[in-house]
């Protein structure tokens, strides 16, 4: 099957081979013109006589960037930028011509002459050799570069060989120095009594000194390359290996004292880098056994001495001191057990005062036989030392040692006033006990016992004194005592403070009357026999003084509230105790309370409570005729809201001053509410009351009160008959006041607005001109926008009052240029103030929201609310345009200048629609 398939394939291939020439013979070959047109190089047919181009293939037009119809007929030489010469001479030459793409092209020219119809032509083929030329240039440059690199490499190798030779000489010198340094270091470390060696990271010894050779009994050549574990016992080497691992892990120096074989070694290990760059560990080891023992002995002696001083100077209670002393003594002597027995009375059993360790005595008192045993044993204050265990002791059962044997014991008795005062028992010290231990313990506990007895006696006395003194010094009242002669026997701290003395000794033993109670406040002398305190000594009866004064050390006096109590012993007066306080503030507070209960705290006038009482008190026939003037301050809320409550308070005080100055001394002027005043005029008719009202109004103008006479509305009424109700009189005056307030409301508001405007113009004179100019600009803009008459009226008034809120600002802030952030934030508050002012008056309430938003910008970057676009009220946008008109000086500008400015600001600060309408109107 496979053979048949192969034979079929061979026959098919043979048939295709035979048919191929027949197929090629049947294909039409292209003409010469067609072949030239499809050539990728420019081909030109040139007239041999005038050298003009007769025919050019399409690629020629592309190459020369000249249309085909314009290319035919042109001179080939001029096209190639050459002078007149034979075209046959160009055959085989290479030309360089600039191309339209800005590059220089290299052309290989082939010229072939042709004859057609007795006319000679040249067939010129231009082959672009630019790429080949560039490659040739690159090849030459690369050859030069390679040659240069070769020369540089040869020079570098030569220089390297020279430097290598020098380096070898230096290394030989350094090797010599290093060998000398190593030998010198070896000699230095061999002279050191410390053991020193160096290990690599596997623990193999790289260096050892003579001290290690002596310690292990081997030479250095026998140790190098081995580990320290193979040279020292396992228990010691294990500790060294652990320390090595820590140093290698943490890469820091470590020092540790290691105990081994009853010796103490101070091991110092540190990380280092070996000559081959690998890590290693260096070690110094020093035997400090003797040094440690000396230090321990010294510390033990110092601790015992310090213990004695510490406990004797301690402020602990005596019982705690004994327990502390036993604990410390047991610790210093390394005793496992300690017991302190006290002997309060020779006839009584010894008492367990303190214990140390796991002792659990069966009771607080020793059985009487044991007491007699120890009293006889230690009668001469001797000491019993037992360092050979085990010890059989009669107290073993009593102490409940828990089956633990006594291996060593010291029993020490100490005396106070030549009598046995106590016994100290210490047991089971590993090192035993010495006479030095006995001496120090006996000295310590005898001193403690003596100190305890002294402290107990002194403590009882001092406690009594302190209790009494504490009571005296804890009182705020001054307290002093006097004897029968009036001499001071004691005084407390408050007494010294009130009288201006610093030390108690300045009063003790001196005559108190002559020091502090010799005169009255006006300087009149007081005889001691007339002194109420002295009379207490005579009569034995306590007294109270409330209207006298005491004199201080500096010569000043103060009111006192004083009590004197007699001291009676065996029915006889032996002295007196006097207590007193400074009564000045109390009396002043009483007077102040009395004053404030009937006076207004702000104005100083009478208050509502006093007026109500006076109204009833003056309602008599004798006071007829009676008139009442009722006043209500105008604009108090406006003043508080705009200028703050301080300004509101000043308005009230100014009105109060005017009322007080305008009325007679017999008149009762009162402030009965926040902004309400009342004047009660006894024996005053209606005409006189009217005169007083006129006087008040004139003074309101002359004294510069805000808004003048418009600052207060006044009404009055007069009672002529006794039968008329005084309350009805007050109500009638109040009704008249409110009628006047209502009728003159518009006039009052207009006056207040004018006052505020004048205040602004007085504070910042340029603001008047600014207000008028902005008003004029706003009217002009409104007319250009063709607004209604109602909007024109609003715009006119809003333009004048748009900056009325600046009245609350300082003049420096108003006139400031280049305000910082804080100043600008304060400056922006004027629009809120302007809103509040205009919103207060009926005449301007419609302007308030327009003025509030006149600093908003079309793009939303204005203040205060950051409104955007048509969210801003229409008239507020007109005011913004008017201020821009004023700011940019467009009043006298040409239409072209106005257009330039407004177009620049349109869409950012001002309404672009308004700008378009204004420009159209212009």
CSV table of C-alpha atoms in Angstrom, one decimal, residues 409-802:
chain,number,residue,atom,x,y,z
A,409,UNK,CA,22.7,28.5,116.7
A,410,UNK,CA,23.6,31.7,118.6
A,411,UNK,CA,21.7,32.9,121.7
A,412,UNK,CA,22.4,36.5,122.6
A,413,UNK,CA,21.1,38.4,125.7
A,414,UNK,CA,21.1,42.2,125.9
A,415,UNK,CA,20.4,44.5,128.8
A,416,UNK,CA,18.9,47.9,129.4
A,417,UNK,CA,19.6,49.8,132.6
A,418,UNK,CA,21.7,46.7,133.8
A,419,UNK,CA,18.6,44.4,133.5
A,420,UNK,CA,18.0,41.7,131.0
A,421,UNK,CA,15.7,43.3,128.4
A,422,UNK,CA,15.6,40.7,125.7
A,423,UNK,CA,17.1,37.6,124.0
A,424,UNK,CA,17.9,37.1,120.3
A,425,UNK,CA,18.1,33.6,118.9
A,426,UNK,CA,19.5,33.0,115.4
A,427,UNK,CA,19.8,29.5,113.9
A,428,UNK,CA,21.0,27.5,110.8
A,429,UNK,CA,23.6,29.8,109.3
A,430,UNK,CA,25.6,27.8,106.7
A,431,UNK,CA,28.8,29.6,107.8
A,432,UNK,CA,28.1,29.5,111.5
A,433,UNK,CA,28.3,32.5,114.0
A,434,UNK,CA,31.1,34.6,115.4
A,435,UNK,CA,31.7,36.9,118.4
A,436,UNK,CA,31.5,39.8,115.9
A,437,UNK,CA,27.9,38.7,115.1
A,438,UNK,CA,27.1,38.7,118.8
A,439,UNK,CA,28.6,42.1,119.5
A,440,UNK,CA,26.7,43.8,116.6
A,441,UNK,CA,23.4,42.1,117.4
A,442,UNK,CA,23.7,43.0,121.0
A,443,UNK,CA,24.5,46.6,120.3
A,444,UNK,CA,21.7,46.9,117.8
A,445,UNK,CA,18.9,45.5,119.9
A,446,UNK,CA,20.0,47.2,123.2
A,447,UNK,CA,20.0,50.6,121.3
A,448,UNK,CA,16.6,49.8,119.8
A,449,UNK,CA,15.1,48.9,123.2
A,450,UNK,CA,16.5,52.1,124.8
A,451,UNK,CA,15.2,54.1,121.9
A,452,UNK,CA,11.8,52.4,122.2
A,453,UNK,CA,11.3,53.4,125.8
A,454,UNK,CA,12.4,56.9,125.2
A,455,UNK,CA,10.1,57.2,122.2
A,456,UNK,CA,7.2,55.9,124.2
A,457,UNK,CA,7.6,58.6,126.9
A,458,UNK,CA,8.2,61.4,124.5
A,459,UNK,CA,5.5,60.3,122.2
A,460,UNK,CA,2.9,60.4,124.9
A,461,UNK,CA,3.8,63.9,125.9
A,462,UNK,CA,4.1,65.1,122.3
A,463,UNK,CA,0.8,63.5,121.4
A,464,UNK,CA,-0.9,65.4,124.0
A,465,UNK,CA,0.7,68.7,122.9
A,466,UNK,CA,0.0,68.0,119.3
A,467,UNK,CA,-3.6,67.2,119.8
A,468,UNK,CA,-4.2,70.5,121.6
A,469,UNK,CA,-2.1,72.5,119.1
A,470,UNK,CA,-3.9,70.8,116.2
A,471,UNK,CA,-7.2,71.8,117.5
A,472,UNK,CA,-6.1,75.4,118.0
A,473,UNK,CA,-4.4,75.7,114.6
A,474,UNK,CA,-7.2,74.1,112.7
A,475,UNK,CA,-9.6,76.9,113.5
A,476,UNK,CA,-10.1,79.9,111.2
A,477,UNK,CA,-10.7,82.1,114.2
A,478,UNK,CA,-7.9,83.7,116.0
A,479,UNK,CA,-7.5,82.3,119.5
A,480,UNK,CA,-5.2,83.5,122.4
A,481,UNK,CA,-5.1,83.1,126.1
A,482,UNK,CA,-4.3,85.6,128.9
A,483,UNK,CA,-3.6,85.2,132.6
A,484,UNK,CA,-4.9,87.3,135.5
A,485,UNK,CA,-2.6,90.2,134.6
A,486,UNK,CA,-3.7,90.2,130.9
A,487,UNK,CA,-0.5,88.7,129.6
A,488,UNK,CA,-0.6,86.4,126.6
A,489,UNK,CA,-0.1,82.7,127.5
A,490,UNK,CA,-0.6,81.2,124.0
A,491,UNK,CA,-1.9,82.0,120.5
A,492,UNK,CA,-2.7,80.0,117.4
A,493,UNK,CA,-1.6,80.5,113.8
A,494,UNK,CA,-4.8,82.3,112.8
A,495,UNK,CA,-4.3,84.8,115.6
A,496,UNK,CA,-0.8,85.6,114.3
A,497,UNK,CA,-2.1,85.9,110.8
A,498,UNK,CA,-4.9,88.2,111.6
A,499,UNK,CA,-2.8,90.5,113.8
A,500,UNK,CA,0.2,90.5,111.3
A,501,UNK,CA,2.7,88.8,113.5
A,502,UNK,CA,5.1,86.2,112.3
A,503,UNK,CA,6.2,84.4,115.5
A,504,UNK,CA,4.4,83.4,118.6
A,505,UNK,CA,7.2,84.8,120.8
A,506,UNK,CA,6.2,88.3,119.7
A,507,UNK,CA,2.9,88.0,121.7
A,508,UNK,CA,3.8,85.6,124.5
A,509,UNK,CA,4.2,87.3,128.0
A,510,UNK,CA,3.1,90.7,126.7
A,511,UNK,CA,0.0,92.7,127.6
A,512,UNK,CA,-2.6,92.0,125.0
A,513,UNK,CA,-4.7,95.0,125.6
A,514,UNK,CA,-1.8,97.4,125.1
A,515,UNK,CA,-0.9,95.6,121.9
A,516,UNK,CA,-4.2,95.2,120.1
A,517,UNK,CA,-7.1,96.9,121.9
A,518,UNK,CA,-5.7,100.2,123.1
A,519,UNK,CA,-7.8,102.6,121.0
A,520,UNK,CA,-11.0,102.9,119.0
A,521,UNK,CA,-11.0,103.2,115.2
A,522,UNK,CA,-11.0,107.0,115.4
A,523,UNK,CA,-7.9,106.9,117.8
A,524,UNK,CA,-9.7,107.4,121.1
A,525,UNK,CA,-7.8,105.7,124.0
A,526,UNK,CA,-9.5,102.8,125.8
A,527,UNK,CA,-8.6,102.4,129.5
A,528,UNK,CA,-7.8,98.7,130.3
A,529,UNK,CA,-10.3,98.8,133.2
A,530,UNK,CA,-13.0,99.6,130.6
A,531,UNK,CA,-11.9,96.9,128.3
A,532,UNK,CA,-14.7,94.2,128.0
A,533,UNK,CA,-12.0,91.4,127.9
A,534,UNK,CA,-10.5,92.7,131.1
A,535,UNK,CA,-14.0,92.7,132.7
A,536,UNK,CA,-14.2,89.0,132.0
A,537,UNK,CA,-11.2,88.4,134.2
A,538,UNK,CA,-12.9,90.4,137.0
A,539,UNK,CA,-16.5,89.2,136.7
A,540,UNK,CA,-15.9,85.7,135.4
A,541,UNK,CA,-18.7,86.3,132.8
A,542,UNK,CA,-18.1,85.8,129.0
A,543,UNK,CA,-18.7,88.7,126.7
A,544,UNK,CA,-19.2,89.4,122.9
A,545,UNK,CA,-17.8,92.4,121.0
A,546,UNK,CA,-19.1,93.3,117.5
A,547,UNK,CA,-18.3,97.0,117.2
A,548,UNK,CA,-14.7,97.2,118.4
A,549,UNK,CA,-11.4,97.1,116.4
A,550,UNK,CA,-8.1,95.3,117.0
A,551,UNK,CA,-4.8,96.8,116.0
A,552,UNK,CA,-2.3,95.0,113.8
A,553,UNK,CA,1.5,95.0,114.2
A,554,UNK,CA,1.8,97.5,111.3
A,555,UNK,CA,-0.4,100.1,113.0
A,556,UNK,CA,-3.6,99.4,111.0
A,557,UNK,CA,-6.9,98.3,112.5
A,558,UNK,CA,-9.8,96.1,111.5
A,559,UNK,CA,-13.3,95.4,112.7
A,560,UNK,CA,-13.6,92.3,114.9
A,561,UNK,CA,-16.3,90.0,116.1
A,562,UNK,CA,-14.8,88.8,119.4
A,563,UNK,CA,-15.8,86.5,122.3
A,564,UNK,CA,-14.0,86.2,125.7
A,565,UNK,CA,-14.5,83.2,128.0
A,566,UNK,CA,-13.1,83.0,131.5
A,567,UNK,CA,-10.9,80.1,132.7
A,568,UNK,CA,-12.0,79.0,136.2
A,569,UNK,CA,-10.0,76.7,138.5
A,570,UNK,CA,-11.1,75.9,142.0
A,571,UNK,CA,-13.8,78.6,141.7
A,572,UNK,CA,-11.2,81.2,140.9
A,573,UNK,CA,-10.7,83.0,137.5
A,574,UNK,CA,-7.1,82.2,136.5
A,575,UNK,CA,-7.3,83.6,133.0
A,576,UNK,CA,-9.4,83.9,129.8
A,577,UNK,CA,-9.6,82.5,126.3
A,578,UNK,CA,-10.4,85.0,123.5
A,579,UNK,CA,-11.6,84.1,120.0
A,580,UNK,CA,-12.0,86.6,117.2
A,581,UNK,CA,-12.4,87.0,113.5
A,582,UNK,CA,-12.0,89.9,111.0
A,583,UNK,CA,-15.5,91.4,110.8
A,584,UNK,CA,-14.6,93.9,108.0
A,585,UNK,CA,-15.7,91.9,105.1
A,586,UNK,CA,-18.8,90.7,106.9
A,587,UNK,CA,-19.9,94.2,107.7
A,588,UNK,CA,-19.1,95.3,104.1
A,589,UNK,CA,-21.1,92.4,102.7
A,590,UNK,CA,-24.0,93.2,104.9
A,591,UNK,CA,-23.9,96.8,103.7
A,592,UNK,CA,-23.5,95.7,100.1
A,593,UNK,CA,-26.4,93.3,100.4
A,594,UNK,CA,-28.5,96.0,101.9
A,595,UNK,CA,-27.5,98.4,99.1
A,596,UNK,CA,-28.1,95.8,96.3
A,597,UNK,CA,-31.5,94.9,97.7
A,598,UNK,CA,-32.7,98.4,96.8
A,599,UNK,CA,-30.4,99.5,94.0
A,600,UNK,CA,-29.8,98.5,90.4
A,601,UNK,CA,-26.3,97.0,90.0
A,602,UNK,CA,-25.7,98.5,86.6
A,603,UNK,CA,-26.9,102.1,86.9
A,604,UNK,CA,-26.8,102.7,90.6
A,605,UNK,CA,-30.5,103.8,90.5
A,606,UNK,CA,-33.1,102.4,92.8
A,607,UNK,CA,-34.5,99.1,91.7
A,608,UNK,CA,-38.0,97.7,91.3
A,609,UNK,CA,-38.2,96.5,95.0
A,610,UNK,CA,-37.4,100.0,96.3
A,611,UNK,CA,-39.8,101.6,93.9
A,612,UNK,CA,-42.7,99.4,94.9
A,613,UNK,CA,-42.1,100.3,98.6
A,614,UNK,CA,-41.6,104.0,97.8
A,615,UNK,CA,-44.8,104.0,95.7
A,616,UNK,CA,-46.8,102.9,98.7
A,617,UNK,CA,-44.8,105.1,101.2
A,618,UNK,CA,-45.4,108.3,99.2
A,619,UNK,CA,-49.1,107.6,98.6
A,620,UNK,CA,-50.1,110.0,101.3
A,621,UNK,CA,-52.0,113.3,101.3
A,622,UNK,CA,-48.9,115.1,102.4
A,623,UNK,CA,-47.1,114.2,99.1
A,624,UNK,CA,-49.9,115.4,96.9
A,625,UNK,CA,-49.8,116.2,94.0
A,626,UNK,CA,-47.8,113.2,92.9
A,627,UNK,CA,-46.5,112.7,89.4
A,628,UNK,CA,-44.9,109.7,87.8
A,629,UNK,CA,-42.8,109.7,84.7
A,630,UNK,CA,-42.4,106.3,82.9
A,631,UNK,CA,-39.6,105.9,80.3
A,632,UNK,CA,-38.7,103.1,77.9
A,633,UNK,CA,-35.3,103.2,76.1
A,634,UNK,CA,-35.5,102.9,72.3
A,635,UNK,CA,-33.0,100.8,70.4
A,636,UNK,CA,-31.5,98.8,73.3
A,637,UNK,CA,-31.9,95.5,71.5
A,638,UNK,CA,-30.4,97.1,68.3
A,639,UNK,CA,-27.4,98.4,70.4
A,640,UNK,CA,-26.9,95.0,72.0
A,641,UNK,CA,-27.1,93.1,68.8
A,642,UNK,CA,-24.9,95.4,66.7
A,643,UNK,CA,-22.4,96.9,69.2
A,644,UNK,CA,-22.6,94.2,71.9
A,645,UNK,CA,-24.0,94.3,75.5
A,646,UNK,CA,-21.2,96.6,76.7
A,647,UNK,CA,-22.5,99.3,74.4
A,648,UNK,CA,-26.1,98.4,75.5
A,649,UNK,CA,-25.0,98.8,79.1
A,650,UNK,CA,-23.4,102.2,78.3
A,651,UNK,CA,-26.7,103.4,76.7
A,652,UNK,CA,-28.5,102.4,79.9
A,653,UNK,CA,-26.0,104.1,82.2
A,654,UNK,CA,-26.0,107.3,79.9
A,655,UNK,CA,-29.8,107.4,80.2
A,656,UNK,CA,-29.6,106.9,84.0
A,657,UNK,CA,-27.1,109.8,84.3
A,658,UNK,CA,-29.4,112.1,82.3
A,659,UNK,CA,-32.5,111.1,84.4
A,660,UNK,CA,-30.5,111.7,87.6
A,661,UNK,CA,-29.1,115.0,86.4
A,662,UNK,CA,-32.5,116.2,85.2
A,663,UNK,CA,-34.5,115.4,88.4
A,664,UNK,CA,-34.4,116.9,91.9
A,665,UNK,CA,-32.8,115.3,95.0
A,666,UNK,CA,-36.3,114.5,96.4
A,667,UNK,CA,-37.3,112.6,93.3
A,668,UNK,CA,-37.1,108.8,93.2
A,669,UNK,CA,-35.4,107.7,90.0
A,670,UNK,CA,-35.6,103.9,89.5
A,671,UNK,CA,-34.8,101.3,86.9
A,672,UNK,CA,-37.5,98.7,87.1
A,673,UNK,CA,-36.8,96.5,84.1
A,674,UNK,CA,-34.3,95.9,81.3
A,675,UNK,CA,-35.0,99.1,79.4
A,676,UNK,CA,-37.7,100.7,81.7
A,677,UNK,CA,-37.2,103.6,84.0
A,678,UNK,CA,-39.6,105.3,86.4
A,679,UNK,CA,-39.4,108.7,88.2
A,680,UNK,CA,-41.6,109.2,91.3
A,681,UNK,CA,-42.1,112.9,91.8
A,682,UNK,CA,-43.7,113.8,95.2
A,683,UNK,CA,-45.4,117.2,95.5
A,684,UNK,CA,-45.1,117.7,91.8
A,685,UNK,CA,-47.9,118.9,89.5
A,686,UNK,CA,-48.5,118.2,85.8
A,687,UNK,CA,-46.7,121.3,84.5
A,688,UNK,CA,-43.6,120.7,86.6
A,689,UNK,CA,-43.6,117.1,85.4
A,690,UNK,CA,-43.7,118.3,81.8
A,691,UNK,CA,-40.8,120.7,82.5
A,692,UNK,CA,-38.8,117.8,83.9
A,693,UNK,CA,-39.5,115.7,80.8
A,694,UNK,CA,-38.4,118.7,78.6
A,695,UNK,CA,-35.2,118.9,80.6
A,696,UNK,CA,-34.6,115.2,80.2
A,697,UNK,CA,-35.0,115.4,76.4
A,698,UNK,CA,-32.8,118.5,76.2
A,699,UNK,CA,-30.1,116.7,78.2
A,700,UNK,CA,-30.4,113.6,76.0
A,701,UNK,CA,-29.4,115.8,73.0
A,702,UNK,CA,-26.7,117.8,74.8
A,703,UNK,CA,-25.0,114.9,76.6
A,704,UNK,CA,-24.5,112.9,73.4
A,705,UNK,CA,-26.7,110.0,74.2
A,706,UNK,CA,-27.2,107.7,71.2
A,707,UNK,CA,-30.1,109.1,69.0
A,708,UNK,CA,-30.6,112.0,71.4
A,709,UNK,CA,-34.1,112.6,72.7
A,710,UNK,CA,-35.2,109.7,70.5
A,711,UNK,CA,-33.3,107.4,72.8
A,712,UNK,CA,-36.2,107.2,75.2
A,713,UNK,CA,-40.0,107.4,75.1
A,714,UNK,CA,-41.5,109.2,78.1
A,715,UNK,CA,-45.0,109.4,79.5
A,716,UNK,CA,-46.4,111.0,82.7
A,717,UNK,CA,-49.5,111.2,84.8
A,718,UNK,CA,-50.4,113.3,87.9
A,719,UNK,CA,-52.5,112.3,91.0
A,720,UNK,CA,-54.3,115.3,92.5
A,721,UNK,CA,-56.7,113.6,94.9
A,722,UNK,CA,-56.1,111.1,97.8
A,723,UNK,CA,-58.9,108.9,96.5
A,724,UNK,CA,-57.1,108.2,93.2
A,725,UNK,CA,-55.3,104.9,93.0
A,726,UNK,CA,-51.5,105.2,92.8
A,727,UNK,CA,-51.4,102.0,90.7
A,728,UNK,CA,-53.8,103.6,88.2
A,729,UNK,CA,-51.5,106.6,88.1
A,730,UNK,CA,-48.6,104.4,87.2
A,731,UNK,CA,-50.7,102.6,84.5
A,732,UNK,CA,-51.8,105.9,83.0
A,733,UNK,CA,-48.2,107.2,82.7
A,734,UNK,CA,-47.2,103.9,81.1
A,735,UNK,CA,-50.1,104.0,78.6
A,736,UNK,CA,-49.1,107.6,77.6
A,737,UNK,CA,-45.5,106.4,77.2
A,738,UNK,CA,-46.5,103.5,74.9
A,739,UNK,CA,-48.7,105.8,72.8
A,740,UNK,CA,-45.9,108.2,72.3
A,741,UNK,CA,-43.6,105.3,71.5
A,742,UNK,CA,-46.0,104.0,68.9
A,743,UNK,CA,-46.8,107.4,67.3
A,744,UNK,CA,-43.1,108.4,67.0
A,745,UNK,CA,-41.9,104.9,66.0
A,746,UNK,CA,-41.1,105.8,62.4
A,747,UNK,CA,-39.5,109.1,63.4
A,748,UNK,CA,-37.5,107.4,66.1
A,749,UNK,CA,-36.3,104.7,63.7
A,750,UNK,CA,-35.3,107.2,61.1
A,751,UNK,CA,-33.4,109.2,63.7
A,752,UNK,CA,-31.6,106.0,64.9
A,753,UNK,CA,-30.7,105.0,61.3
A,754,UNK,CA,-29.4,108.5,60.7
A,755,UNK,CA,-27.3,108.4,63.9
A,756,UNK,CA,-25.8,105.1,62.8
A,757,UNK,CA,-25.0,106.4,59.3
A,758,UNK,CA,-23.4,109.6,60.7
A,759,UNK,CA,-21.4,107.4,63.1
A,760,UNK,CA,-20.0,105.5,60.2
A,761,UNK,CA,-19.2,108.6,58.2
A,762,UNK,CA,-17.5,110.3,61.2
A,763,UNK,CA,-15.4,107.1,61.8
A,764,UNK,CA,-14.4,106.8,58.1
A,765,UNK,CA,-15.2,110.0,56.1
A,766,UNK,CA,-14.4,108.3,52.8
A,767,UNK,CA,-17.4,106.0,53.3
A,768,UNK,CA,-19.8,108.9,52.7
A,769,UNK,CA,-18.3,109.5,49.2
A,770,UNK,CA,-18.2,105.7,48.6
A,771,UNK,CA,-21.9,105.3,49.5
A,772,UNK,CA,-22.9,108.2,47.3
A,773,UNK,CA,-20.8,107.0,44.3
A,774,UNK,CA,-22.0,103.4,44.6
A,775,UNK,CA,-25.6,104.7,44.8
A,776,UNK,CA,-25.1,106.7,41.5
A,777,UNK,CA,-23.4,103.8,39.8
A,778,UNK,CA,-26.2,101.5,40.9
A,779,UNK,CA,-28.8,103.8,39.5
A,780,UNK,CA,-27.0,104.1,36.2
A,781,UNK,CA,-26.6,100.3,35.9
A,782,UNK,CA,-30.3,99.9,36.8
A,783,UNK,CA,-31.3,102.2,34.0
A,784,UNK,CA,-29.0,100.3,31.5
A,785,UNK,CA,-30.7,97.1,32.6
A,786,UNK,CA,-34.1,98.8,32.2
A,787,UNK,CA,-35.4,97.7,35.6
A,788,UNK,CA,-38.8,98.6,37.0
A,789,UNK,CA,-39.4,101.7,39.0
A,790,UNK,CA,-39.9,99.7,42.1
A,791,UNK,CA,-36.5,97.9,41.6
A,792,UNK,CA,-34.9,101.2,40.8
A,793,UNK,CA,-36.1,102.6,44.2
A,794,UNK,CA,-34.7,99.5,46.0
A,795,UNK,CA,-31.4,99.7,44.2
A,796,UNK,CA,-31.1,103.5,44.9
A,797,UNK,CA,-31.6,103.0,48.7
A,798,UNK,CA,-29.6,99.8,48.9
A,799,UNK,CA,-26.7,101.5,47.1
A,800,UNK,CA,-26.6,104.1,49.8
A,801,UNK,CA,-26.9,101.8,52.8
A,802,UNK,CA,-25.0,98.8,51.4
